[in-house]
Amino acid sequence: MYVTRQTSRSEFVAIRQLNYHVRLWGPETSALPPLVLVHGWMDVAASYQFVVDAFGEDFLRSRRIIAPDWRGFGLTAPPVPTDHYFFPDYLADLDQLLDHYAPGTPVDLVGHSMGGNVAMFYAGARPARIRRLVNLEGFGMPANKPAKAPGRYAQWMDELKALQRGEMALNTYDSAAGVAQRLMKTNPRLSQDKADWLARHWARPNALGQWEILGDAAHKIINAQLFRLDEVLALYEAISAPTLAVEAAGDSLGQWWKGRYSLDEYHQRLTHVRDCRIAVVPDAGHMLHHDQPQAVAALIEQFVGDS
């Protein structure tokens, strides 16, 4: 199994009626801006362990690194009761987590996938809170037309009923090894040792001995509201922090959307960010922080270290 170089500390913080779980690495105090790492959909904060282990020793000695489990993921329990998640809640959660860990201090923010989208939106809504911004494959969604709204609301209501009937429950596994195999099936680049380590943070055994994913099934419910590109571009235009958009050479965006949304469209959106550069990680897919943690760590370390 993968052996960690840096051991995380684990704590819980009361945020918005939730007991938020947060992993921390590095010194407990530092004069440098904290590095905040936010994970993606159906992932956990521990997912950043490989990147943290790849940071240089000087960087690790001088930086506080903070990584929360989003609401309803990892060890942060879901709101009770809930049957769906509202995307802006992630921004409000992050806002209050930063108030707790870095009151009045701009931070360096890194987000992967869904977390990358949260990071971009938050940096537009609270530009003074972000010193450097790194977006790892947080592409957003295809543009939608208002005419799709009736069907979207109908789909949302139908999925709520399906959840209540138990039709959207997440799979369980007989062992941690089964979870590891699931992770490797989703990401063929993930090595066995990393999969074995991640499985024990991505899932846990229930009372019957079955391993359950640490993600609330209600996360599978579609957003009732359409992705509104004009609003997204307004948020991008409000970002003041230098921004690094990191993408994998494997073009996961193209694989997902099959022509409905392309890298060229995404790059066009990024032109609305006043100070944005793009970096590509070779031999990596969407989980680039698992596939090439050394390359991702080097990009982050260099970018947030720039004056």
Short mmCIF file of C-alpha atoms in Angstrom, two decimals:
data_model
loop_
_atom_site.label_atom_id
_atom_site.label_comp_id
_atom_site.label_asym_id
_atom_site.label_seq_id
_atom_site.Cartn_x
_atom_site.Cartn_y
_atom_site.Cartn_z
CA MET A 1 0.00 0.00 0.00
CA TYR A 2 1.06 3.60 -0.62
CA VAL A 3 3.12 5.04 2.25
CA THR A 4 2.54 8.72 3.00
CA ARG A 5 5.44 11.12 3.47
CA GLN A 6 3.39 13.78 5.26
CA THR A 7 0.85 12.90 7.93
CA SER A 8 -2.31 14.99 7.99
CA ARG A 9 -3.99 16.29 11.11
CA SER A 10 -7.75 15.92 11.29
CA GLU A 11 -10.20 18.25 12.98
CA PHE A 12 -13.85 19.27 12.90
CA VAL A 13 -15.13 22.83 12.66
CA ALA A 14 -18.69 24.02 13.31
CA ILE A 15 -19.79 25.68 10.06
CA ARG A 16 -23.38 26.54 9.11
CA GLN A 17 -25.02 23.90 11.33
CA LEU A 18 -22.55 21.29 10.07
CA ASN A 19 -19.57 19.61 11.70
CA TYR A 20 -17.07 20.18 8.90
CA HIS A 21 -14.15 17.76 8.65
CA VAL A 22 -10.84 19.34 7.63
CA ARG A 23 -7.40 17.85 6.96
CA LEU A 24 -4.33 19.95 7.64
CA TRP A 25 -0.67 19.56 6.79
CA GLY A 26 2.35 21.73 7.52
CA PRO A 27 2.92 24.09 10.46
CA GLU A 28 0.04 25.18 12.67
CA THR A 29 0.97 28.83 12.10
CA SER A 30 2.76 30.61 9.27
CA ALA A 31 3.30 34.15 8.02
CA LEU A 32 2.65 32.92 4.46
CA PRO A 33 -0.84 32.68 2.95
CA PRO A 34 -2.53 29.34 3.66
CA LEU A 35 -2.87 26.93 0.75
CA VAL A 36 -6.48 25.71 0.60
CA LEU A 37 -7.26 22.57 -1.42
CA VAL A 38 -10.88 21.76 -2.30
CA HIS A 39 -11.87 18.45 -3.84
CA GLY A 40 -14.29 17.46 -6.55
CA TRP A 41 -17.59 15.60 -6.80
CA MET A 42 -17.65 12.18 -5.12
CA ASP A 43 -14.14 12.74 -3.81
CA VAL A 44 -12.60 13.56 -0.43
CA ALA A 45 -9.96 15.87 1.02
CA ALA A 46 -7.55 12.96 1.48
CA SER A 47 -7.42 12.76 -2.32
CA TYR A 48 -4.78 15.52 -2.21
CA GLN A 49 -2.37 13.42 -0.13
CA PHE A 50 -0.26 12.43 -3.15
CA VAL A 51 0.18 16.07 -4.18
CA VAL A 52 1.04 17.13 -0.63
CA ASP A 53 3.63 14.36 -0.46
CA ALA A 54 5.17 15.69 -3.70
CA PHE A 55 5.67 19.26 -2.43
CA GLY A 56 9.24 20.29 -1.61
CA GLU A 57 10.42 20.17 1.98
CA ASP A 58 10.89 23.93 2.23
CA PHE A 59 7.37 24.50 0.94
CA LEU A 60 5.90 22.05 3.44
CA ARG A 61 7.81 23.54 6.35
CA SER A 62 6.56 27.04 5.60
CA ARG A 63 2.95 26.56 4.40
CA ARG A 64 -0.26 25.74 6.22
CA ILE A 65 -2.24 23.41 3.95
CA ILE A 66 -5.98 23.14 4.56
CA ALA A 67 -8.32 20.68 2.81
CA PRO A 68 -11.99 20.30 3.84
CA ASP A 69 -14.37 17.47 3.03
CA TRP A 70 -17.32 19.21 1.35
CA ARG A 71 -20.74 18.80 2.96
CA GLY A 72 -22.01 15.26 2.47
CA PHE A 73 -18.59 13.94 1.42
CA GLY A 74 -15.85 12.21 3.38
CA LEU A 75 -16.25 12.73 7.12
CA THR A 76 -18.45 15.83 6.82
CA ALA A 77 -21.94 14.50 7.41
CA PRO A 78 -24.74 15.70 5.13
CA PRO A 79 -27.26 18.24 6.37
CA VAL A 80 -30.17 16.46 8.01
CA PRO A 81 -32.67 16.19 6.51
CA THR A 82 -31.69 16.75 2.88
CA ASP A 83 -32.57 15.26 -0.48
CA HIS A 84 -30.55 17.53 -2.75
CA TYR A 85 -27.61 19.95 -2.70
CA PHE A 86 -27.59 23.62 -3.67
CA PHE A 87 -24.36 24.63 -5.43
CA PRO A 88 -24.02 28.09 -3.81
CA ASP A 89 -23.83 26.36 -0.41
CA TYR A 90 -20.29 25.29 -1.28
CA LEU A 91 -19.32 28.95 -1.68
CA ALA A 92 -20.87 29.89 1.65
CA ASP A 93 -19.18 26.93 3.36
CA LEU A 94 -15.81 27.93 1.92
CA ASP A 95 -16.36 31.54 2.93
CA GLN A 96 -16.91 30.62 6.57
CA LEU A 97 -14.09 28.08 6.58
CA LEU A 98 -11.74 30.82 5.41
CA ASP A 99 -13.10 33.12 8.11
CA HIS A 100 -12.15 30.42 10.62
CA TYR A 101 -8.70 29.51 9.31
CA ALA A 102 -7.54 32.76 7.68
CA PRO A 103 -9.54 35.71 9.05
CA GLY A 104 -8.68 38.82 7.08
CA THR A 105 -5.90 37.02 5.17
CA PRO A 106 -6.02 36.27 1.42
CA VAL A 107 -5.36 32.61 0.65
CA ASP A 108 -4.00 30.58 -2.22
CA LEU A 109 -6.91 28.44 -3.42
CA VAL A 110 -6.72 25.20 -5.42
CA GLY A 111 -9.82 23.36 -6.62
CA HIS A 112 -10.27 20.17 -8.62
CA SER A 113 -13.25 19.51 -10.92
CA MET A 114 -16.39 20.57 -9.01
CA GLY A 115 -14.05 22.16 -6.48
CA GLY A 116 -12.39 24.06 -9.32
CA ASN A 117 -15.76 25.47 -10.32
CA VAL A 118 -16.47 26.44 -6.71
CA ALA A 119 -13.06 28.09 -6.51
CA MET A 120 -13.62 30.12 -9.69
CA PHE A 121 -17.07 31.29 -8.57
CA TYR A 122 -15.84 32.12 -5.08
CA ALA A 123 -12.85 34.07 -6.42
CA GLY A 124 -15.26 36.16 -8.49
CA ALA A 125 -17.65 36.74 -5.61
CA ARG A 126 -14.91 37.41 -3.01
CA PRO A 127 -11.92 38.60 -5.05
CA ALA A 128 -10.13 40.16 -2.07
CA ARG A 129 -10.01 36.78 -0.29
CA ILE A 130 -7.89 35.05 -2.97
CA ARG A 131 -4.20 35.79 -3.63
CA ARG A 132 -3.53 33.01 -6.17
CA LEU A 133 -6.07 30.70 -7.81
CA VAL A 134 -5.40 27.27 -9.33
CA ASN A 135 -8.20 25.49 -11.20
CA LEU A 136 -7.57 21.78 -11.85
CA GLU A 137 -9.98 20.67 -14.57
CA GLY A 138 -12.89 22.77 -13.29
CA PHE A 139 -14.38 23.27 -16.75
CA GLY A 140 -17.94 24.21 -15.88
CA MET A 141 -20.83 22.93 -17.96
CA PRO A 142 -22.12 23.37 -21.51
CA ALA A 143 -24.10 26.53 -22.10
CA ASN A 144 -27.84 26.06 -21.80
CA LYS A 145 -30.78 27.79 -23.44
CA PRO A 146 -33.64 29.08 -21.24
CA ALA A 147 -36.08 26.89 -23.18
CA LYS A 148 -34.62 23.88 -21.39
CA ALA A 149 -35.79 25.13 -17.98
CA PRO A 150 -39.17 23.33 -17.90
CA GLY A 151 -37.58 19.99 -18.66
CA ARG A 152 -34.81 20.58 -16.14
CA TYR A 153 -37.24 21.29 -13.30
CA ALA A 154 -39.27 18.21 -14.25
CA GLN A 155 -36.12 16.06 -14.27
CA TRP A 156 -35.14 17.43 -10.85
CA MET A 157 -38.52 16.51 -9.36
CA ASP A 158 -38.43 13.06 -10.95
CA GLU A 159 -34.97 12.39 -9.52
CA LEU A 160 -36.09 13.42 -6.04
CA LYS A 161 -38.77 10.75 -6.22
CA ALA A 162 -36.27 8.20 -7.52
CA LEU A 163 -33.97 8.97 -4.58
CA GLN A 164 -36.86 8.47 -2.15
CA ARG A 165 -37.58 5.09 -3.75
CA GLY A 166 -33.96 4.06 -3.20
CA GLU A 167 -33.19 3.95 -6.91
CA MET A 168 -30.18 6.28 -6.67
CA ALA A 169 -28.37 4.55 -3.82
CA LEU A 170 -24.61 4.24 -4.18
CA ASN A 171 -23.06 0.81 -4.65
CA THR A 172 -21.53 -1.01 -1.69
CA TYR A 173 -18.50 -3.30 -1.80
CA ASP A 174 -17.51 -6.47 0.05
CA SER A 175 -14.10 -5.16 1.02
CA ALA A 176 -11.68 -2.25 0.75
CA ALA A 177 -10.07 -4.19 -2.09
CA GLY A 178 -13.37 -3.99 -3.96
CA VAL A 179 -13.43 -0.24 -3.50
CA ALA A 180 -9.86 -0.04 -4.80
CA GLN A 181 -10.83 -2.01 -7.89
CA ARG A 182 -13.72 0.40 -8.45
CA LEU A 183 -11.34 3.35 -8.26
CA MET A 184 -8.96 1.73 -10.74
CA LYS A 185 -11.80 0.93 -13.11
CA THR A 186 -12.83 4.58 -13.15
CA ASN A 187 -9.22 5.71 -13.53
CA PRO A 188 -7.02 3.11 -15.27
CA ARG A 189 -3.94 5.25 -14.59
CA LEU A 190 -4.35 4.87 -10.81
CA SER A 191 -1.75 2.49 -9.40
CA GLN A 192 -2.70 -0.38 -7.10
CA ASP A 193 -0.85 1.03 -4.08
CA LYS A 194 -2.59 4.41 -4.35
CA ALA A 195 -5.97 2.79 -4.95
CA ASP A 196 -5.56 0.64 -1.84
CA TRP A 197 -4.71 3.72 0.23
CA LEU A 198 -7.51 5.88 -1.22
CA ALA A 199 -10.13 3.18 -0.75
CA ARG A 200 -9.82 3.45 3.01
CA HIS A 201 -10.48 7.20 2.87
CA TRP A 202 -13.09 7.10 0.11
CA ALA A 203 -15.24 4.48 1.84
CA ARG A 204 -15.77 2.77 5.21
CA PRO A 205 -17.47 -0.41 6.43
CA ASN A 206 -21.06 -0.25 7.66
CA ALA A 207 -22.64 -2.30 10.46
CA LEU A 208 -23.05 -5.24 8.06
CA GLY A 209 -19.39 -5.15 6.99
CA GLN A 210 -20.15 -3.73 3.54
CA TRP A 211 -17.93 -0.86 2.43
CA GLU A 212 -19.97 2.28 1.70
CA ILE A 213 -18.78 5.27 -0.34
CA LEU A 214 -18.38 8.38 1.81
CA GLY A 215 -20.68 10.42 -0.38
CA ASP A 216 -24.37 11.17 0.06
CA ALA A 217 -26.50 9.73 -2.74
CA ALA A 218 -28.43 13.02 -2.83
CA HIS A 219 -25.38 14.51 -4.59
CA LYS A 220 -26.56 12.62 -7.67
CA ILE A 221 -29.67 14.78 -7.97
CA ILE A 222 -29.36 17.16 -10.92
CA ASN A 223 -29.22 20.89 -10.25
CA ALA A 224 -32.73 22.26 -10.70
CA GLN A 225 -31.40 25.45 -12.26
CA LEU A 226 -29.68 25.65 -15.61
CA PHE A 227 -26.00 26.51 -15.96
CA ARG A 228 -26.14 30.21 -16.84
CA LEU A 229 -23.11 31.12 -18.90
CA ASP A 230 -23.65 34.89 -18.73
CA GLU A 231 -23.53 34.74 -14.93
CA VAL A 232 -20.45 32.52 -15.01
CA LEU A 233 -18.60 34.94 -17.29
CA ALA A 234 -19.51 37.84 -14.99
CA LEU A 235 -17.94 35.92 -12.10
CA TYR A 236 -14.84 35.17 -14.18
CA GLU A 237 -14.49 38.85 -15.04
CA ALA A 238 -14.58 39.74 -11.35
CA ILE A 239 -11.63 37.47 -10.47
CA SER A 240 -8.65 39.63 -9.55
CA ALA A 241 -6.19 36.91 -8.48
CA PRO A 242 -3.63 35.58 -10.93
CA THR A 243 -5.14 32.31 -12.11
CA LEU A 244 -3.61 29.07 -13.35
CA ALA A 245 -5.95 26.75 -15.24
CA VAL A 246 -4.47 23.25 -15.29
CA GLU A 247 -5.83 20.58 -17.61
CA ALA A 248 -4.85 17.00 -18.38
CA ALA A 249 -3.54 16.06 -21.80
CA GLY A 250 -6.18 13.33 -21.95
CA ASP A 251 -8.99 15.86 -22.78
CA SER A 252 -11.50 14.52 -20.29
CA LEU A 253 -13.84 17.38 -21.20
CA GLY A 254 -14.14 16.16 -24.77
CA GLN A 255 -14.67 12.58 -23.59
CA TRP A 256 -17.52 13.62 -21.30
CA TRP A 257 -19.46 15.96 -23.55
CA LYS A 258 -18.98 14.35 -26.96
CA GLY A 259 -19.04 17.62 -28.91
CA ARG A 260 -21.57 19.46 -26.71
CA TYR A 261 -18.76 21.40 -25.04
CA SER A 262 -15.12 21.59 -26.08
CA LEU A 263 -11.74 22.70 -24.78
CA ASP A 264 -11.81 25.56 -27.26
CA GLU A 265 -15.05 26.83 -25.69
CA TYR A 266 -13.55 26.50 -22.22
CA HIS A 267 -10.43 28.38 -23.28
CA GLN A 268 -12.64 31.13 -24.71
CA ARG A 269 -14.35 31.45 -21.34
CA LEU A 270 -10.98 31.79 -19.64
CA THR A 271 -10.25 34.90 -21.71
CA HIS A 272 -12.74 36.65 -19.39
CA VAL A 273 -10.33 36.12 -16.47
CA ARG A 274 -8.07 39.15 -16.48
CA ASP A 275 -4.84 37.30 -15.51
CA CYS A 276 -5.05 33.65 -16.54
CA ARG A 277 -2.53 31.21 -17.90
CA ILE A 278 -3.04 27.57 -18.95
CA ALA A 279 -0.84 24.56 -18.14
CA VAL A 280 -1.22 21.02 -19.49
CA VAL A 281 -0.14 17.92 -17.57
CA PRO A 282 1.07 15.12 -19.89
CA ASP A 283 0.02 11.49 -19.47
CA ALA A 284 -2.89 12.34 -17.19
CA GLY A 285 -6.66 12.15 -17.16
CA HIS A 286 -9.27 14.00 -15.16
CA MET A 287 -7.82 12.79 -11.84
CA LEU A 288 -4.53 14.43 -12.69
CA HIS A 289 -3.64 14.93 -9.01
CA HIS A 290 -3.61 11.13 -8.74
CA ASP A 291 -2.04 10.43 -12.12
CA GLN A 292 0.83 12.93 -11.98
CA PRO A 293 1.05 14.33 -8.43
CA GLN A 294 4.66 15.44 -8.85
CA ALA A 295 3.82 17.51 -11.94
CA VAL A 296 0.73 19.01 -10.31
CA ALA A 297 2.62 19.79 -7.11
CA ALA A 298 5.40 21.49 -9.07
CA LEU A 299 2.91 23.67 -10.96
CA ILE A 300 1.14 24.71 -7.74
CA GLU A 301 4.35 25.32 -5.82
CA GLN A 302 5.86 27.46 -8.56
CA PHE A 303 2.66 29.42 -9.18
CA VAL A 304 1.80 30.29 -5.60
CA GLY A 305 5.46 31.03 -4.92
CA ASP A 306 5.55 33.75 -7.59
CA SER A 307 5.64 37.23 -6.09
#
